[in-house]
XYZ file of C-alpha atoms in Angstrom:
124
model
C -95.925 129.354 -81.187
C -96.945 129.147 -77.893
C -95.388 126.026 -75.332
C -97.546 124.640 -72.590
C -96.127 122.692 -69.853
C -98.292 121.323 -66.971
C -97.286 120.482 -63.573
C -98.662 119.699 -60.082
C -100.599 116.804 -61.009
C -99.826 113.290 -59.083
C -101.898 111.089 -56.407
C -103.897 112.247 -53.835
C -106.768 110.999 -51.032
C -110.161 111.265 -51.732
C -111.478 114.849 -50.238
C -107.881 116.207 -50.728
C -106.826 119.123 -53.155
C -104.081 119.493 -55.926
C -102.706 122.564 -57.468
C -102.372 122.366 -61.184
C -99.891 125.557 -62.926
C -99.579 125.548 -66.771
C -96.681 127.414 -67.994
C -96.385 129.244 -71.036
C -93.678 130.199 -73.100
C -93.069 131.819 -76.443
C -95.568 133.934 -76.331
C -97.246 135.935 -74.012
C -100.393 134.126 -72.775
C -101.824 137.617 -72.266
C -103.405 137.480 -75.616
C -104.939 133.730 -75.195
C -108.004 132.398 -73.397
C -107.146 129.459 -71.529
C -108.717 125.970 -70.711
C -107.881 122.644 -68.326
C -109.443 119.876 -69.979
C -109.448 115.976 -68.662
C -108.995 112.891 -70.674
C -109.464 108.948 -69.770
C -108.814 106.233 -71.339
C -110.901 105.687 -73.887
C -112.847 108.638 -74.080
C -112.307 111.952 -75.421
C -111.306 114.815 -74.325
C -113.623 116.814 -71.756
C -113.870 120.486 -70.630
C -113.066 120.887 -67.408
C -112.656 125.008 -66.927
C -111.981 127.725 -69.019
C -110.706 131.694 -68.202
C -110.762 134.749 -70.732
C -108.313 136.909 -71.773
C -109.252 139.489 -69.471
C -109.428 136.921 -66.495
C -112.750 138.385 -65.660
C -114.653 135.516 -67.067
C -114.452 131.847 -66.028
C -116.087 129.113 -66.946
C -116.797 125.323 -65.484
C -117.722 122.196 -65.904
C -121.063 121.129 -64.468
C -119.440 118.652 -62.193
C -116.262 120.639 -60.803
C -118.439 123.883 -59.728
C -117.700 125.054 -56.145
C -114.646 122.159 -56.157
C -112.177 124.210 -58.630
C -110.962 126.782 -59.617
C -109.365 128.350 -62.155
C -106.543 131.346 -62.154
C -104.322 133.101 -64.726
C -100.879 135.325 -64.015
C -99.609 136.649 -66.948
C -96.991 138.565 -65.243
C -95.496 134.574 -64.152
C -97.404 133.052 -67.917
C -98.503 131.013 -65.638
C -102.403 129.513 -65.449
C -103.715 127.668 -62.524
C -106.258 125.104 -62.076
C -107.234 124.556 -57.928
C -108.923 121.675 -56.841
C -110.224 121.279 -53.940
C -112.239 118.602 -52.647
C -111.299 115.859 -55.192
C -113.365 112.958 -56.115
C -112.039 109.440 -57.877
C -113.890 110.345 -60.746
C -111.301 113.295 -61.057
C -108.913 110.810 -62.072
C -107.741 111.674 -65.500
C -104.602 113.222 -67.246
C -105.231 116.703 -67.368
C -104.033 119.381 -69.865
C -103.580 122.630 -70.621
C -104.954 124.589 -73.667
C -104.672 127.871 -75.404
C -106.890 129.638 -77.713
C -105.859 133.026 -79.156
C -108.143 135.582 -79.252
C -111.045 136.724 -76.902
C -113.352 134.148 -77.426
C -113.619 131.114 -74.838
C -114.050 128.183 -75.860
C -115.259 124.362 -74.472
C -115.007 122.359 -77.301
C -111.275 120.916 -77.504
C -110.839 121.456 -80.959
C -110.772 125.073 -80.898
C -108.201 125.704 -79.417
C -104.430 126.243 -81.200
C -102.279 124.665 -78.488
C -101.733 122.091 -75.809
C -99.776 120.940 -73.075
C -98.513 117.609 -72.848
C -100.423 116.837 -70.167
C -100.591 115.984 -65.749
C -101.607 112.764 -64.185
C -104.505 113.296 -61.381
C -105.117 110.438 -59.471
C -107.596 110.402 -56.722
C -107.671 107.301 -54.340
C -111.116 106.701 -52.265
């Protein structure tokens, strides 16, 4: 079992930046890819950014490219999700995901574990 807690999220200026940090515990996130996905309200779940195991492979969405960032420290279990340059379409509650194993994954449902979840609201 692996426990996900997000934090870092909260309200912030159009053009400003946030710092997102997922921590892990019960496990050792050293043997999961990692994900930040978005959610609004009533839609489903998107990919936002992804990093492998190794933390030599990342992986973004379209629209966040050049604007985030994403970071792992498994010596802290701790993955980070930078965003710079924020946009009110950024607004969303943003989570945390797991997926054990080397392979990285987009699609929600693959992975085995989630956060609770971070408010990100950007004002214009």
């Amino acid at each position: 079992q692996v426990q996900l807690v997000e934090s870092g999220g909260g309200l912030v200026q159009a053009g400003g930046s946030l710092r997102l940090s997922c921590q892990a515990s019960g496990r050792t996130v050293s043997s999961y890819s990692m994900g930040w996905f978005r959610q609004t309200p009533g839609k489903k779940r998107e990919f936002v950014t992804s990093i492998s195991r190794s933390g030599k492979n990342t992986y973004y969405e379209d629209s966040v490219k050049g604007r985030f960032t994403i970071s792992r420290d498994d010596a802290k279990n701790t993955v980070y999700l930078q965003m710079n340059s924020l946009k009110p379409e950024d607004t969303a509650v943003y989570y945390c995901a797991a997926r054990f194993g080397v392979v990285v994954t987009t699609t929600p449902d693959d992975n085995d574990y989630w956060g609770q979840g971070t408010q990100v609201t950007v004002s214009s």
